[in-house]
Structures are given as structure tokens and as C-alpha cells.
Short mmCIF file of C-alpha atoms in Angstrom, two decimals:
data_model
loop_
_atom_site.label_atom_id
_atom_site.label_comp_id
_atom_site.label_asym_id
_atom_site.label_seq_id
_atom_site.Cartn_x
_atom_site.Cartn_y
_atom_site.Cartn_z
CA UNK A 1 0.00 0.00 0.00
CA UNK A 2 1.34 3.24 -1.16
CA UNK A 3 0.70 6.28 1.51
CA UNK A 4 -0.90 9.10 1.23
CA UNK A 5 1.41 12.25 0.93
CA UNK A 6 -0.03 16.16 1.47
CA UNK A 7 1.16 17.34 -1.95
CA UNK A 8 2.32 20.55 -0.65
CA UNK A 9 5.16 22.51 -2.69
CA UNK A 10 9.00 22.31 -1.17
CA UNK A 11 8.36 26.07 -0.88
CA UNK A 12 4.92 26.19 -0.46
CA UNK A 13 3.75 27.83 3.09
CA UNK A 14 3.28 24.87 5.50
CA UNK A 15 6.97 24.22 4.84
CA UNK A 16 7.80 27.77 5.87
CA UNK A 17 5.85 27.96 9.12
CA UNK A 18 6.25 24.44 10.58
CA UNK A 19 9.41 22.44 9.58
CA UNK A 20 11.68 25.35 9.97
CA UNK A 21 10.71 26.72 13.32
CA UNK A 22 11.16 22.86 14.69
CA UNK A 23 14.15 22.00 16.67
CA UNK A 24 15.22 18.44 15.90
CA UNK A 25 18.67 17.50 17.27
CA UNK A 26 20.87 14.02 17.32
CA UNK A 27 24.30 13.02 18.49
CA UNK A 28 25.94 9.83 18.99
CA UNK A 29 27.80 8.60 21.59
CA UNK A 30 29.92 5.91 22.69
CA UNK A 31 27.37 3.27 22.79
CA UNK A 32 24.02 4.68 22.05
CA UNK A 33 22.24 7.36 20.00
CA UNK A 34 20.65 10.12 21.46
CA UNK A 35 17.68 12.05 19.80
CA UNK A 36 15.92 15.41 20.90
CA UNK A 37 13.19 17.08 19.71
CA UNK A 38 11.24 20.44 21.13
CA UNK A 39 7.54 19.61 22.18
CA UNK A 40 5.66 22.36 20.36
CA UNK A 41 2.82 21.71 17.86
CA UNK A 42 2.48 24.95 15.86
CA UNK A 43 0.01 25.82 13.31
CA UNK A 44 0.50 28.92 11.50
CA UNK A 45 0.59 31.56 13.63
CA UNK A 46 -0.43 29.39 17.08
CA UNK A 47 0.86 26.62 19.53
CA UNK A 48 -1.64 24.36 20.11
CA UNK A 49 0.26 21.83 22.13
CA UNK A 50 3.52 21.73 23.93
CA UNK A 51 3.30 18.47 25.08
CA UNK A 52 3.88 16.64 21.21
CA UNK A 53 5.97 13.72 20.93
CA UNK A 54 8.13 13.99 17.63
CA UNK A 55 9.98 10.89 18.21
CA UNK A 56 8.73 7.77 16.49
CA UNK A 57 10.32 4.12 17.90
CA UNK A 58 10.40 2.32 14.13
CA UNK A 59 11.72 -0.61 15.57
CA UNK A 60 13.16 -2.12 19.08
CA UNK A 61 16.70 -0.55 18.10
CA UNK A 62 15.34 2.72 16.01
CA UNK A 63 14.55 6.15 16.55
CA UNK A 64 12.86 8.25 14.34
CA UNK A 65 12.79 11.96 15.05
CA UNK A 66 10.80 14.04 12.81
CA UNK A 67 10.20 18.14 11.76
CA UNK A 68 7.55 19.32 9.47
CA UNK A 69 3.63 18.77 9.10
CA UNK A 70 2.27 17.13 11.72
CA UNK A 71 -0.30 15.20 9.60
CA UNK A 72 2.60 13.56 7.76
CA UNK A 73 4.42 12.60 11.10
CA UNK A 74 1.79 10.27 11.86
CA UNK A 75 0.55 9.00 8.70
CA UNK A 76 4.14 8.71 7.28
CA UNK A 77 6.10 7.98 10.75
CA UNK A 78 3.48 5.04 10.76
CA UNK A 79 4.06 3.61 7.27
CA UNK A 80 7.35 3.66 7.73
CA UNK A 81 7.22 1.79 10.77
CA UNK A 82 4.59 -0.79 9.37
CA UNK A 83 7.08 -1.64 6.44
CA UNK A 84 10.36 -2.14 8.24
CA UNK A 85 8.21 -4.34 10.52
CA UNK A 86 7.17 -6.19 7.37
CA UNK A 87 10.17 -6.60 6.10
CA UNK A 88 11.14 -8.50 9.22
CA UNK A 89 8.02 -10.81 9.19
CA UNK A 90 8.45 -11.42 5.93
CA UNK A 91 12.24 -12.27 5.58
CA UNK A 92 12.84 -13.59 9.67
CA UNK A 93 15.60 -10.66 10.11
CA UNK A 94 15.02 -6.68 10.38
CA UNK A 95 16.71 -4.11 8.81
CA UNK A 96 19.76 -2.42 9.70
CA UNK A 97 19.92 0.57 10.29
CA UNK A 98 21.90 2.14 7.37
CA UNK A 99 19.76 0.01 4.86
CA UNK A 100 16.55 1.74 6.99
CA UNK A 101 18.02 4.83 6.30
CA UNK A 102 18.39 4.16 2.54
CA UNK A 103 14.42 2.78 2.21
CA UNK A 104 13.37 5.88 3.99
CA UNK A 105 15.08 7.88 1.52
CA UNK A 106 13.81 5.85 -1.13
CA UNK A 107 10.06 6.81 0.23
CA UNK A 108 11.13 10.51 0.05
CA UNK A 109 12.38 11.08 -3.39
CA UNK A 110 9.42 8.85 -5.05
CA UNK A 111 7.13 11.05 -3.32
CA UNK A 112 9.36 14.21 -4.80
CA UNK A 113 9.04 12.62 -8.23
CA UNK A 114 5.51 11.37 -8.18
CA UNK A 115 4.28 14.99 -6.96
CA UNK A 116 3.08 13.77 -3.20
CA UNK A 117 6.25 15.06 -1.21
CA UNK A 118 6.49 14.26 2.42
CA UNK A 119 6.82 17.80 4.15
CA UNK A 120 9.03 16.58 6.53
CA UNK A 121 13.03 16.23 7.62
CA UNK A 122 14.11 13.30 9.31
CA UNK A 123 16.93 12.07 12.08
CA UNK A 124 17.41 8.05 12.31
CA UNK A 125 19.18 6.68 15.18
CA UNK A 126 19.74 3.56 15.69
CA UNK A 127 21.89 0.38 17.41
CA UNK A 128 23.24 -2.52 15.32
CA UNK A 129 24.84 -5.79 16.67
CA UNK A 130 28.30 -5.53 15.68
CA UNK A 131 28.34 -2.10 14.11
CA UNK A 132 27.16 0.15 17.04
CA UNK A 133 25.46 3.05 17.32
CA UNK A 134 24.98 5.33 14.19
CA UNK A 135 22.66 8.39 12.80
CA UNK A 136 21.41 9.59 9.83
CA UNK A 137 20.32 13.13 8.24
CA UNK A 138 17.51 12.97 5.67
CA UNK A 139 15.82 16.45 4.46
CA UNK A 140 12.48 16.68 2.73
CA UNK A 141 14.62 17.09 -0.56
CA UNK A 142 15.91 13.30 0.07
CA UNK A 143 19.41 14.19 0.95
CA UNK A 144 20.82 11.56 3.16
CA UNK A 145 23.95 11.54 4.96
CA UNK A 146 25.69 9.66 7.64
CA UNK A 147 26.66 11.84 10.88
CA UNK A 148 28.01 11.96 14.24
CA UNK A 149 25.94 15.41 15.66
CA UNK A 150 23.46 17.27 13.68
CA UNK A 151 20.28 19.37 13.94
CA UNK A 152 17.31 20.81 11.63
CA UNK A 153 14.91 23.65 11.08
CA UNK A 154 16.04 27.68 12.02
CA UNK A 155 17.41 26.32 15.82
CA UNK A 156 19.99 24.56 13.96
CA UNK A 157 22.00 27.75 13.67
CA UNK A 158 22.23 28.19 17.24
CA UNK A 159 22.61 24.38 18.18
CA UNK A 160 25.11 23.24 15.54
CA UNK A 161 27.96 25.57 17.40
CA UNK A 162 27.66 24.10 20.67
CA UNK A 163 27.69 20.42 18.85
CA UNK A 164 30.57 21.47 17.30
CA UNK A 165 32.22 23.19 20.55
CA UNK A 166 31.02 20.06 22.58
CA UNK A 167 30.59 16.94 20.90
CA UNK A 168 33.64 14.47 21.23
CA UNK A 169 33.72 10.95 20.05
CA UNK A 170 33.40 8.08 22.81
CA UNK A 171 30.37 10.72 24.85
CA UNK A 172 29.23 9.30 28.05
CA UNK A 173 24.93 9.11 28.06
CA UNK A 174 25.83 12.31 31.05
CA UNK A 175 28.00 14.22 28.76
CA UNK A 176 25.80 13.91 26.25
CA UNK A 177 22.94 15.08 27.99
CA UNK A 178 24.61 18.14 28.76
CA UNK A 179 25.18 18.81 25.76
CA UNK A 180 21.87 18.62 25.04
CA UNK A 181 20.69 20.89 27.69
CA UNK A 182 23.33 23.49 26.49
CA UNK A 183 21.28 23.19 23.61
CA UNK A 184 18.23 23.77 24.56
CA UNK A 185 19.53 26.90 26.59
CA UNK A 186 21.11 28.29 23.50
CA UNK A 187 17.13 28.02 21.67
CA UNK A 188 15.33 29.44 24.70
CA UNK A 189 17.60 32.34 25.01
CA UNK A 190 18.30 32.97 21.29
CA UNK A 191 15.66 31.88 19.25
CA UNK A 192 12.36 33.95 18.56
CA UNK A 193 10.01 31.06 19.06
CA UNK A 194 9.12 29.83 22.89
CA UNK A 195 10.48 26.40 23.26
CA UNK A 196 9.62 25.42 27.00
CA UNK A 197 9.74 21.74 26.74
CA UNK A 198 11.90 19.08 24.67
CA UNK A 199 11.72 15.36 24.29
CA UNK A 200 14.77 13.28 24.45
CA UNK A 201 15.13 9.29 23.52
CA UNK A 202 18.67 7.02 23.28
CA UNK A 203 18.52 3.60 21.54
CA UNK A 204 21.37 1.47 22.83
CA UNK A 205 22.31 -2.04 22.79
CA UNK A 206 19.09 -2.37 25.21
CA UNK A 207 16.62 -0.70 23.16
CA UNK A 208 14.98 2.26 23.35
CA UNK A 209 14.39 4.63 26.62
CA UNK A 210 12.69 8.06 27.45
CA UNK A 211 15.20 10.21 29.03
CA UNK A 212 12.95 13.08 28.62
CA UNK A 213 9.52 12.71 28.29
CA UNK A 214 7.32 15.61 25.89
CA UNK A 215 6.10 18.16 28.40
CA UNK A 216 8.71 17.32 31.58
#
């Protein structure tokens, strides 16, 4: 089953007003990955929630973190989700996650050539038996690219310095929650949208855990 995309433009307004004023943030750390996303659920000009959960569990060792319309997080968070777990039933072993991160792409540039684009950017975390930890960038243009620390949307340009400052291979689960929290003081003092409350998630060898919940 194919699913059903909003058809909005790349530059059309929704992508203006919601996927850019979305903090999404990922590092990785020693043994785990470690996704945050701010709890807001704008709509145009209003909040109409600030207790939103942006970060999808795809699988018992993936993370999903997602920016954009919020219709198309669930619809498209969930067929995403249904298929990996398909694949799995189907062939008796899941995906990893760099070939998750390659079908997700996949998903994204059909829908950019068959005109019913996906308004949304992506961060997949995940843990692999053997490889470790690992994280991928995706944009709504279906760019995809393997990383250690990254971030989306207009926050990025206040977050990406302290990743940069910060963010050390071999991170402790402590050090990298600081680091988060250094970057969610950078947004609430910088940027022009409120941003009380953030959701973070780490997949690790063990699976998936809140370390945040949306709304805390």
C-alpha cells in the first residue's frame, strides 16, 4: 500500500511555518544514540500543544525523530514503521539501520518525483549488533547523509555551534545530555520562538528509553 502524501510545494507555506521553526537535534555517543526534539505543535501563527511527541520508535533498536507537518508525522512515521516491521516478518531478520536509512530515503524522493512530497526532515538513530550506534540526516529534498551530531529547522543555527564546541567521540549518556541541555539553553535564550519543553530518547544495545519525556 502506497501512503498518502499532502502534496504541498518544497516552498509552499506549511513548509515555511512548521518544519523550519522545529528543533530536531541528534548526536551519537559511545554506545548509544541520542535524539531530541522540542515539544511544540504549531500551526501557522499558534501553539496548540507543547506536550507533542516527535519521536517515532520504528523498531526495538530505532529512533525516528521528525520536523515538518504534523499530519505527515503520523501517517508517514506510521508507514514507515509498518514496512520495516514487514520486512522483518516477511524475511525472519530486520533491517539495519543504514539500509533503513536508505528505504526511507527511497520513500522521500518517489514522493518528490511522483508529486506527493512528504513535508518533513528526518533524524534516524539507531543500534546494530556488531556495528554500534549510528545516525542519519535525511531532508524533505531526500538528501541523506551519515553523521556523528546534527540538527534541523532555524534552531539549527544556534545548536550546531555548541555540537561542534562540545561533541567528542566516545560521549558518556551524562555528557551527552549536557550537551543537550546546552542546547536547549542556546534556543530558549536565542531563538524567537518559545520552546519550554523538549523530548529526548537514546537507543542502545538495550533498546529504546525516554530520558525526557514531551512536556517534563
Amino acid at each position: 500500500a502506497r501512503p498518502l502524501r499532502s502534496g504541498r510545494g518544497a516552498f509552499g507555506c506549511r513548509r515555511g511555518a512548521m518544519a523550519q521553526i522545529e528543533a530536531v537535534v541528534g548526536l551519537v555517543g559511545k554506545d548509544f544514540t541520542m535524539l531530541m526534539c522540542d515539544s511544540n505543535m504549531p500551526e501557522s501563527v499558534l501553539i496548540r500543544r507543547q506536550d507533542y511527541d516527535k519521536i517515532t520508535k520504528l523498531a526495538p533498536h530505532k529512533l525516528l525523530a521528525m520536523g515538518g507537518d504534523h499530519a505527515d508525522m503520523v501517517q508517514f512515521g506510521e508507514y514507515i514503521e509498518k514496512n520495516l516491521t514487514l520486512y522483518e516478518l516477511r524475511n525472519g531478520f530486520p533491517l539495519s539501520t543504514h539500509a533503513a536509512a536508505n528505504y526511507l530515503r527511497g520513500e522521500v524522493a518517489r514522493g518528490l518525483r511522483e508529486g506527493g512530497m512528504v513535508v518533513l526532515d528526518f533524524l534516524l538513530g539507531g543500534y546494530d549488533e556488531g556495528a554500534g550506534p549510528s545516525l542519519y540526516f535525511l531532508d524533505y529534498l531526500a538528501a541523506l547523509h551519515k553523521v556523528d551530531k546534527v540538527a534541523h529547522g532555524y534552531p539549527a543555527m544556534f545548536v550546531t555551534p555548541v555540537l561542534d564546541r562540545e561533541w567528542k567521540a566516545g560521549l558518556s549518556e551524562a555528557e551527552a545530555l549536557t550537551i543537550m541541555d546546552h542546547c536547549i539553553a542556546a534556543i530558549q535564550k536565542r531563538f524567537l520562538v518559545t520552546m519550554p519543553s523538549f523530548t529526548i530518547k537514546v537507543v542502545d544495545k538495550d533498546g529504546v528509553r525516554v530520558v525526557r519525556a514531551p512536556g517534563a
